[in-house]
Coordinates of C-alpha atoms in Angstrom, one line a residue:
X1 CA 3.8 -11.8 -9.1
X2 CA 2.0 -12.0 -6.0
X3 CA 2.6 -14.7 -4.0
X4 CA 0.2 -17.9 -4.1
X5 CA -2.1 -18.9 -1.2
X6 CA -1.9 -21.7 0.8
X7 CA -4.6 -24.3 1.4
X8 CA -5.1 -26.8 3.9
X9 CA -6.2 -29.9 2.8
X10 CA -7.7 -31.8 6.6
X11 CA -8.9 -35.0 5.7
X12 CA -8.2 -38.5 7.4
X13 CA -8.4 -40.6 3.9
X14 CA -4.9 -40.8 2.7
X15 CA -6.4 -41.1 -0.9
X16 CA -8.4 -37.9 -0.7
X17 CA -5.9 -35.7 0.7
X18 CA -3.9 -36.5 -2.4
X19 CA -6.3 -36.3 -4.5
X20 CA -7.6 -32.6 -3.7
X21 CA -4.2 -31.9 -3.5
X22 CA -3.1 -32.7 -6.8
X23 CA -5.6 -31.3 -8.2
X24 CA -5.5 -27.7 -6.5
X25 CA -1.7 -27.3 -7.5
X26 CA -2.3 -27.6 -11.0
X27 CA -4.4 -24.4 -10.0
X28 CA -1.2 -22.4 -8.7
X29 CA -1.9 -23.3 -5.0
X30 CA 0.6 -24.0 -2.6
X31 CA -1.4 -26.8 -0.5
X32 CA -0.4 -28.5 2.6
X33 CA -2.0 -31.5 3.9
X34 CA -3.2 -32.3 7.3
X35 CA -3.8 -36.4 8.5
X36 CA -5.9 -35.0 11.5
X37 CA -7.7 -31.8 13.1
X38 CA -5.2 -32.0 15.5
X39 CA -2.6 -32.2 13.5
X40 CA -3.6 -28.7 11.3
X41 CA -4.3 -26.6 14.0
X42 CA -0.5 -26.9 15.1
X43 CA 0.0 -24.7 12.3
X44 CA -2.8 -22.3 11.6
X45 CA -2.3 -19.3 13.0
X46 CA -4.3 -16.3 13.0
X47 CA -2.7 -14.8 9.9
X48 CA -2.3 -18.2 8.3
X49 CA -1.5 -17.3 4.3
X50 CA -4.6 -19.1 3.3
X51 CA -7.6 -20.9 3.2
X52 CA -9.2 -24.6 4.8
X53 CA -10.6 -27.2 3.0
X54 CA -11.9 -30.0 5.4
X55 CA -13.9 -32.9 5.7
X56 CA -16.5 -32.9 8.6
X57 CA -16.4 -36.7 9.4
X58 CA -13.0 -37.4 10.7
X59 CA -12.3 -39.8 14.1
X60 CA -11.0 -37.8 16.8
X61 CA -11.8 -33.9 16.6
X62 CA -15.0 -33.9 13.5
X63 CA -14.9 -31.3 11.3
X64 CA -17.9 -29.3 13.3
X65 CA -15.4 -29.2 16.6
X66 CA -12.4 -27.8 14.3
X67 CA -14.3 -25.1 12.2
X68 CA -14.9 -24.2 16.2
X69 CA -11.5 -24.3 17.4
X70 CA -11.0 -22.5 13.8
X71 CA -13.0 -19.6 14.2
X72 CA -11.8 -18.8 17.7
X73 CA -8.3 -18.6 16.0
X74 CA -9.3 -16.6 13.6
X75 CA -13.0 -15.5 12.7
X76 CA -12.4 -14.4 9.3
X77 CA -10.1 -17.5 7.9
X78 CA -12.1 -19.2 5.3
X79 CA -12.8 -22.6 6.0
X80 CA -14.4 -24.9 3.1
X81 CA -16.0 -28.2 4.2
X82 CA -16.4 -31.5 2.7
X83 CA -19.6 -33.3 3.6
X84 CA -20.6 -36.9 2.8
X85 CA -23.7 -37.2 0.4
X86 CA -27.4 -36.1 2.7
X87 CA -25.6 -34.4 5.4
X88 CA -27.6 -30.9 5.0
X89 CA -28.1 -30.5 8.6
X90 CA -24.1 -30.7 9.3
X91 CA -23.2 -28.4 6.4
X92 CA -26.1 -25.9 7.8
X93 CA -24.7 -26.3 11.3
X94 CA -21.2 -25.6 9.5
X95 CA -22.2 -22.8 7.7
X96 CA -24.1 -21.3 10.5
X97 CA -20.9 -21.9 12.9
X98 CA -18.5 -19.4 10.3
X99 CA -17.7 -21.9 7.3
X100 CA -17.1 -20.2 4.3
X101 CA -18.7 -23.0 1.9
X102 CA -19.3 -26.5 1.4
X103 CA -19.0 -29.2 -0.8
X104 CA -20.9 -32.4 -1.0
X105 CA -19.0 -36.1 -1.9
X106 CA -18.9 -37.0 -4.5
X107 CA -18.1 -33.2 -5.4
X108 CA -17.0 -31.7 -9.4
X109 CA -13.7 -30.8 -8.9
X110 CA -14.1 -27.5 -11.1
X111 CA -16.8 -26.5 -8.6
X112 CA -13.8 -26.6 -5.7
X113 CA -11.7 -24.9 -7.9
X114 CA -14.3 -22.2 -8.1
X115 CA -14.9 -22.2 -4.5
X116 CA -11.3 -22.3 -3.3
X117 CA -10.4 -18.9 -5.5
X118 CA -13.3 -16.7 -4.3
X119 CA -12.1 -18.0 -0.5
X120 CA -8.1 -17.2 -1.5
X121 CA -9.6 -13.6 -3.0
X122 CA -11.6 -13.6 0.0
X123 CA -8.4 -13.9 2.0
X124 CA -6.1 -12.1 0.4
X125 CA -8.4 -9.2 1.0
X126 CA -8.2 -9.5 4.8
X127 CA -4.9 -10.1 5.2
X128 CA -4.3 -7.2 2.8
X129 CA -6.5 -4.9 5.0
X130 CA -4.9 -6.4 8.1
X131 CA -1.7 -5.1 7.0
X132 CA -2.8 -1.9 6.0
X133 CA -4.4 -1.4 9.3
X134 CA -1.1 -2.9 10.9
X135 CA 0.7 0.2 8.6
X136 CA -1.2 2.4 9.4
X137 CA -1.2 2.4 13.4
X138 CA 2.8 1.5 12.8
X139 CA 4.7 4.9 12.4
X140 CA 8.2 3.8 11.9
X141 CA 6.2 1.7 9.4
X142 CA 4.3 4.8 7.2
X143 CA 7.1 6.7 7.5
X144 CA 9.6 4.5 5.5
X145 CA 7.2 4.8 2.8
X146 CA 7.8 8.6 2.7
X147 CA 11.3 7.3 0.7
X148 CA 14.3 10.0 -0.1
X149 CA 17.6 11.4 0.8
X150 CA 16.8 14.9 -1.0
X151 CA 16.8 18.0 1.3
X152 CA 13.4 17.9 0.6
X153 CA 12.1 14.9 1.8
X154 CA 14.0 15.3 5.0
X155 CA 12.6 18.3 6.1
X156 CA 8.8 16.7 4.7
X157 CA 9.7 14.0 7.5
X158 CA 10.7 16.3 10.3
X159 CA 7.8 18.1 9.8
X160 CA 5.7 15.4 10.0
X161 CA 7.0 14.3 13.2
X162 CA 7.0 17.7 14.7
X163 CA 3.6 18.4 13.3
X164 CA 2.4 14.4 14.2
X165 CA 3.2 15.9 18.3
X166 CA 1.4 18.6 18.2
X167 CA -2.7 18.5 18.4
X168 CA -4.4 21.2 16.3
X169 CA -5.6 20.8 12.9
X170 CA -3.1 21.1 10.1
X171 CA -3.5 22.0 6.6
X172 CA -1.2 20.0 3.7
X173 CA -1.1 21.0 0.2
X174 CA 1.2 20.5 -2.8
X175 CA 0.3 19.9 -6.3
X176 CA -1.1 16.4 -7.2
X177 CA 0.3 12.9 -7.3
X178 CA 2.7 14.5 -4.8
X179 CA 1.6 11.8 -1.8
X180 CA -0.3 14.7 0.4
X181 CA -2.9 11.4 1.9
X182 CA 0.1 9.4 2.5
X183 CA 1.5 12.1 4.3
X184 CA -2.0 12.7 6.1
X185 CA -1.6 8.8 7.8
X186 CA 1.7 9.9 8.7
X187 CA 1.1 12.3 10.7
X188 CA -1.7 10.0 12.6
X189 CA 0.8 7.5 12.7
X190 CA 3.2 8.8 14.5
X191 CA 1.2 11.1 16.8
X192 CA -1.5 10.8 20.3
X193 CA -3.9 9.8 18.4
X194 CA -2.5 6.5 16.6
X195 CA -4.7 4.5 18.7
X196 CA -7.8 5.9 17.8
X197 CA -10.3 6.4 14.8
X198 CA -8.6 7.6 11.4
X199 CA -11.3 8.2 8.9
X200 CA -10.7 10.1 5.3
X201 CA -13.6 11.7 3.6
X202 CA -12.8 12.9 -0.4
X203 CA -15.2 15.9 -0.4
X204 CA -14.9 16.1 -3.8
X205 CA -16.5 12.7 -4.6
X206 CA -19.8 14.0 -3.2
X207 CA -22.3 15.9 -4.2
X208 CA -23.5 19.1 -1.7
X209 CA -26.6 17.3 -0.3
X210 CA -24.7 14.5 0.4
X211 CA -21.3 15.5 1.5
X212 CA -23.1 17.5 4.5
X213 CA -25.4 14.5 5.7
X214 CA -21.8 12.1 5.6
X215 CA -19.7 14.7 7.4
X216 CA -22.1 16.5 10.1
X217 CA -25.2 13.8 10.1
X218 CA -28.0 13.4 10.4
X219 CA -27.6 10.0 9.0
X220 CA -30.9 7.8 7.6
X221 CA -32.1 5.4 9.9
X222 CA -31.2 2.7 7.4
X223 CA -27.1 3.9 7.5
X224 CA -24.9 1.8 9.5
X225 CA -22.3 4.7 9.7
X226 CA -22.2 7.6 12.2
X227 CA -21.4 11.3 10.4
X228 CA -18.0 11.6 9.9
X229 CA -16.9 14.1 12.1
X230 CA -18.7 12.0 14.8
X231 CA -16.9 8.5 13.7
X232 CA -13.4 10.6 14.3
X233 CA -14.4 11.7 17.9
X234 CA -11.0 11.8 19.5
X235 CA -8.9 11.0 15.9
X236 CA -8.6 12.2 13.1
X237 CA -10.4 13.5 10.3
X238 CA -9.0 13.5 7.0
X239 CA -11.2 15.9 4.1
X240 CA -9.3 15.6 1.2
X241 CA -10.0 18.6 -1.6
X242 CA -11.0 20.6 1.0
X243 CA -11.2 23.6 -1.6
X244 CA -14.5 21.5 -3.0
X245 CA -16.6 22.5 0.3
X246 CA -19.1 25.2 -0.7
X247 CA -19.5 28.4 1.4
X248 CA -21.8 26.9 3.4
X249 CA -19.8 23.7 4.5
X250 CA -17.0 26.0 5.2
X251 CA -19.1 27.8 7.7
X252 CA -20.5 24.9 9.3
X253 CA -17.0 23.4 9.1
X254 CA -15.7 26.2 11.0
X255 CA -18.7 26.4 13.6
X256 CA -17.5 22.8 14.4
X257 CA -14.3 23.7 14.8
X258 CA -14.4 26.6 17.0
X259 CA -17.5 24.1 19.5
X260 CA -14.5 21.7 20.0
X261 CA -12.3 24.3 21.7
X262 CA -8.6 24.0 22.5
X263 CA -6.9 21.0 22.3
X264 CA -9.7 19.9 19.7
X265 CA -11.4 16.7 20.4
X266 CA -11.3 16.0 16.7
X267 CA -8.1 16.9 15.0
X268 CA -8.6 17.9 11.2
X269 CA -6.2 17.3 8.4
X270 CA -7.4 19.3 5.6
X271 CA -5.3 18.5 1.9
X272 CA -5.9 20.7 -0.9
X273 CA -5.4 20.1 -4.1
X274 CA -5.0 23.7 -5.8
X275 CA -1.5 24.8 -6.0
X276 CA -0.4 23.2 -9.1
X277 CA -3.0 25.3 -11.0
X278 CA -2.1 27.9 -10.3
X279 CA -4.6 29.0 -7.5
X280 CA -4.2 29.0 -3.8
X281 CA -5.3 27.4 -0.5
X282 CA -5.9 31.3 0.7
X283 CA -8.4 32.4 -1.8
X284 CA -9.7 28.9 -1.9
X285 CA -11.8 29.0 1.8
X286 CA -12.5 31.6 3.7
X287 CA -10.5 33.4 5.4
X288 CA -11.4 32.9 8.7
X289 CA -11.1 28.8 7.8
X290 CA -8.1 29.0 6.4
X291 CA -6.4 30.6 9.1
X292 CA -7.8 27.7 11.9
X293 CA -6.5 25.0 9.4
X294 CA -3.4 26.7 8.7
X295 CA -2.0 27.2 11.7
X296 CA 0.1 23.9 11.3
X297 CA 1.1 23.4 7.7
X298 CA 3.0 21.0 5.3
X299 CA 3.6 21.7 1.3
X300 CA 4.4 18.5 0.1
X301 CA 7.3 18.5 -2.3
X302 CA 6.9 18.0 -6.1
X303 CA 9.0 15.1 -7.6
X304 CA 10.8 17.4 -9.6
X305 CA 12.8 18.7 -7.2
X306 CA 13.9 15.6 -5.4
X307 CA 16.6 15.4 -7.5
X308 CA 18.0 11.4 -6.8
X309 CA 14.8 10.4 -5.0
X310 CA 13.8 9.9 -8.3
X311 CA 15.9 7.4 -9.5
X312 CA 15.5 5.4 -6.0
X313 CA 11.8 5.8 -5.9
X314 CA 12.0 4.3 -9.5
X315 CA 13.8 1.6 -8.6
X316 CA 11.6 0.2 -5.6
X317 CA 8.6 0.5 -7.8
X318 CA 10.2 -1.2 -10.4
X319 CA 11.6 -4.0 -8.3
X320 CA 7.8 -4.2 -6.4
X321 CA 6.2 -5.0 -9.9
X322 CA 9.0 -7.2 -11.4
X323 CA 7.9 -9.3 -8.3
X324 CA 4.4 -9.2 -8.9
X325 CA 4.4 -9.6 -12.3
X326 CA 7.2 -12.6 -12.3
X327 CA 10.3 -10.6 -14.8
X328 CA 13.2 -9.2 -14.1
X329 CA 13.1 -5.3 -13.7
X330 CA 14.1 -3.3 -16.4
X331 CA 17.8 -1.9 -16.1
X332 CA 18.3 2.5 -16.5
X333 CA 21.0 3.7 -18.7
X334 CA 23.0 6.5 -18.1
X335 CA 21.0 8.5 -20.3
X336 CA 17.8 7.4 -19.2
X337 CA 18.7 8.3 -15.6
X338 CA 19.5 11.7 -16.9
X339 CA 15.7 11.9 -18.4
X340 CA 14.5 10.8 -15.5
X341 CA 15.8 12.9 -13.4
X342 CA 15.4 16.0 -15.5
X343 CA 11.5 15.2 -16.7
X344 CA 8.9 17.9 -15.3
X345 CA 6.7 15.0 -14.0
X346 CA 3.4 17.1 -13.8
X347 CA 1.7 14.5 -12.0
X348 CA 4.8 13.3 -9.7
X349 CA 5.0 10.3 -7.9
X350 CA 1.7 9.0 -9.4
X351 CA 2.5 9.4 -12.6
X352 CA 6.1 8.0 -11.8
X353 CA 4.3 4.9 -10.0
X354 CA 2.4 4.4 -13.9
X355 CA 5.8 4.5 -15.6
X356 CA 7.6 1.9 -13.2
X357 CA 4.5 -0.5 -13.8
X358 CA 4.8 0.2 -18.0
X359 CA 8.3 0.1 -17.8
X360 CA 8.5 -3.3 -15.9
X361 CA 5.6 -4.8 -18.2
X362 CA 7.9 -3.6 -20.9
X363 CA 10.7 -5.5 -20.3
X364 CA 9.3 -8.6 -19.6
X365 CA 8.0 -8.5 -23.1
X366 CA 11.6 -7.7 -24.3
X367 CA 10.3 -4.7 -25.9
X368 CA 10.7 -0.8 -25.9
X369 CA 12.7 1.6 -23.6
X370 CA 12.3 3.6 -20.8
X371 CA 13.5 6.8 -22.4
X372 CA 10.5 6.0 -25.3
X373 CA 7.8 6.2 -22.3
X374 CA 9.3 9.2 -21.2
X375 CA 8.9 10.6 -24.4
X376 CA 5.4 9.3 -24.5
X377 CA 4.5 10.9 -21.4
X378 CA 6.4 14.3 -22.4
X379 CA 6.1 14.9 -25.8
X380 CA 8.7 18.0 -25.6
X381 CA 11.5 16.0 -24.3
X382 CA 14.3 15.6 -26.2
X383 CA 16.3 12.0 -26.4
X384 CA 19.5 13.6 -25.0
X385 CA 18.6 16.2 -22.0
X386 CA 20.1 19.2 -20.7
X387 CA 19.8 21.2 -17.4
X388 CA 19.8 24.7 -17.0
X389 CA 22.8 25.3 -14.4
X390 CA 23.5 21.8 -12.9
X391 CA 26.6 20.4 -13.5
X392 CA 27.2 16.7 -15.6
X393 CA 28.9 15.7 -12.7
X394 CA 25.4 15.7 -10.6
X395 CA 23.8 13.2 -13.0
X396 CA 27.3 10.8 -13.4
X397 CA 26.7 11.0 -9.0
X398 CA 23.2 10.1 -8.9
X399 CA 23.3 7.4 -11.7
X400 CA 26.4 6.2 -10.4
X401 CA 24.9 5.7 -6.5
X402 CA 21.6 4.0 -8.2
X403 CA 23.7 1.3 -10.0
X404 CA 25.9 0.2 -7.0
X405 CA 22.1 -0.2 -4.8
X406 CA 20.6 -1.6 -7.0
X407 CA 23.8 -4.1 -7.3
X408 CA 24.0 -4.4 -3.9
X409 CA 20.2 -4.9 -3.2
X410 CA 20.0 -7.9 -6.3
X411 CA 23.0 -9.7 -4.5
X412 CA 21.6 -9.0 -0.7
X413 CA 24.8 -7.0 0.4
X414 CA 27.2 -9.7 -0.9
X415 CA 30.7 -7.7 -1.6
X416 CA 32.2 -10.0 -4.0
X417 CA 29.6 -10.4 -6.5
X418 CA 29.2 -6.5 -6.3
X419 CA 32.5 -6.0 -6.7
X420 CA 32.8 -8.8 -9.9
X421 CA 29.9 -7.3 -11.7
X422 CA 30.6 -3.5 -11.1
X423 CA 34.6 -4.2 -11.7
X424 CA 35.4 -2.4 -8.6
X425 CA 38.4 -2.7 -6.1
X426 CA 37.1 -3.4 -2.7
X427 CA 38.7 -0.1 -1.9
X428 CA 36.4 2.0 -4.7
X429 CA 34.1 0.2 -4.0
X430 CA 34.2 1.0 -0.2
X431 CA 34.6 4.5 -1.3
X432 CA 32.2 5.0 -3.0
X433 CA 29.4 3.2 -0.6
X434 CA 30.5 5.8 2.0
X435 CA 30.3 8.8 -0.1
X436 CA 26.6 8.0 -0.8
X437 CA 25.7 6.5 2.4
X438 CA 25.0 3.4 1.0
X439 CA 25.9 1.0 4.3
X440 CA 25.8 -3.3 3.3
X441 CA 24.0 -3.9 6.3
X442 CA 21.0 -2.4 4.6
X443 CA 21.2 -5.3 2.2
X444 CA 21.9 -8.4 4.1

């Protein structure tokens, strides 16, 4: 379950702090109160967790100096102000200043209620994007989301970080759900260009008239954005289902490309999204297109042959919603590591993302398997698998390494309580860890 906001409760009445206080925690809120302007700015940072409810008549700093002092902290931190019966002209004046509502004494305390969880939505939101933003300009950040220790996901990440060097435009495919966008901020991420402009356009969400205006301009007077490829200048540009452009986007695509020259001002990142059915990126664009693009190029995995990725990936998006929704997370069998591992997953780690979320909703209502939404999902699976020339000993190795992390990860590294539970030696134990590079400072 995701964590609750803060609020701030500033007021200078004893009584009223209390009061508002009380009253938002039998909402959910985590609340903090403040005896003084003074006093809450101590601790409000710019990334404070949260939201602001104060009154505006307060000796000392008023309310109208600290939504000031507020906003120069942080301009977007919602700040909801209290103001005594008649005083329109304050609460204009607040509201003109940044504040993000206000409330007249004596106020209904379901209308604060109201107001306080579109600010915490509001909030969340920006926080949520500041993160992403935070992610996404972070490459040692992006790339731990690019999670595995199969031979495939290594050479995915040294690509990326050869390809994220170099400058011209590159070309990813792989069949769907297989995390080609992810892959896309990665190599931004970790490149020259991490600083500047990232923009992703899904050509295929577009009709013609329109997808040409929004990538090459020119824009209506009335749009507040620039044409894409314009917006990028000296980034990136992302097209995703590149194989949607018509013939005459791809020409004017490729005009574009060949005015920028050598390195390119704008570097492209074309995904495409045809190899799982059975077509091509070749006889999708012309040739002459496809060869510019295609110069650097990443096929991004399918989860199917990641082999143990599987069972880890499963496992941290289990544990992620298990958080978020407030359960435990469901615990793999043996034999349900075996389906999972050995599933065809057509649409990868999307569709194993959907089955972590159902699993873990699941199990909090006590109900159902994972090896019955496998079967769900894949209607021709059989409850006990088998695998066409890999070896028993493969599975009893990769279910083996998932139950000693996940172990390790629900006690935080500790040894002892690994070691209890499991019914390990220390010295097995320690054997073990080594042979699958599992190291306990990872847990602590």
């Amino acid at each position: 379950m995701a964590k609750a906001m803060k609020i701030a409760i500033v007021d200078d009445e004893k009584d009223m702090r209390q009061s508002i206080s009380q009253w938002l925690a039998l909402s959910g809120y985590d609340t903090e109160s403040y005896a003084s302007a003074e006093e809450a700015l101590s601790s409000l940072g710019p990334d404070y967790p949260g939201i602001v409810i104060s009154d505006i008549k307060m000796p000392g700093m008023d309310g109208i100096q600290f939504l000031k002092r507020l906003m120069g902290v942080d301009s977007a931190l919602p700040v909801i102000m209290i103001t005594g019966h008649g005083d329109v002209p304050m609460a204009v004046e607040a509201m003109r200043i940044g504040a993000f509502d206000f409330l007249e004494k004596p106020f209904n305390p379901d209308r604060m209620s109201e107001l306080a969880k579109k600010a915490t939505a509001s909030r969340r939101l920006t926080l949520d994007n500041r993160q992403l933003r935070k992610e996404l300009s972070d490459g040692s950040q992006i790339m731990q989301k690019l999670i595995g220790h199969s031979p495939a996901m290594e050479r995915l990440r040294e690509d990326v970080l050869d390809l994220g060097q170099a400058d011209g435009h590159v070309l990813i495919d792989g069949e769907t759900g297989t995390g080609k966008t992810l892959v896309a901020h990665a190599l931004h991420a970790v490149g020259s260009r991490a600083g500047k402009k990232f923009v992703l356009l899904p050509c295929a969400a577009m009709d013609e008239p329109t997808l040409m205006k929004r990538l090459f301009g020119p824009m209506d007077p009335e749009d507040s954005q620039l044409p894409a490829m314009e917006e990028a200048r000296g980034g990136t540009l992302v097209l995703e289902d590149i194989e949607s452009l018509s013939d005459q986007a791809q020409a004017r695509l490729l005009s574009v490309i060949n005015e920028q020259g050598t390195p390119p001002e704008t570097r492209i990142v074309a995904i495409c999204n045809l190899q799982d059915e059975g077509k091509t990126c070749e006889t999708a664009l012309r040739p002459d297109l496809f060869y510019r693009l295609a110069s650097l190029r990443i096929t991004v995995p399918p989860l199917r042959q990641r082999g143990e990725d599987i069972l880890t990936l499963f496992t941290r998006l289990s544990e992620q919603y298990a958080d978020e929704y407030g359960c435990d997370a469901p615990q793999v069998s043996a034999q349900e590591a075996a389906q999972l591992l050995q599933a065809p997953w057509p649409g990868n780690v999307r569709q194993l993302i959907n089955l972590a979320e159902r699993a873990t909703l699941q199990s909090r209502r006590g109900t159902g398997t994972i090896a019955s939404l496998l079967m769900n999902d894949h209607e021709e699976m059989k409850p006990v698998m088998t695998t066409e020339g890999k070896p028993l000993k493969e599975y009893v190795e990769a279910f083996e390494r998932m139950l000693i992390d996940n172990t390790m990860r629900r006690h935080k590294g500790s040894i002892s309580a690994v070691m209890e539970e499991l019914c390990l030696p220390r010295r097995t134990l320690n054997e073990k860890m080594a042979k699958y590079g599992l190291q306990r400072a990872d847990y602590l």
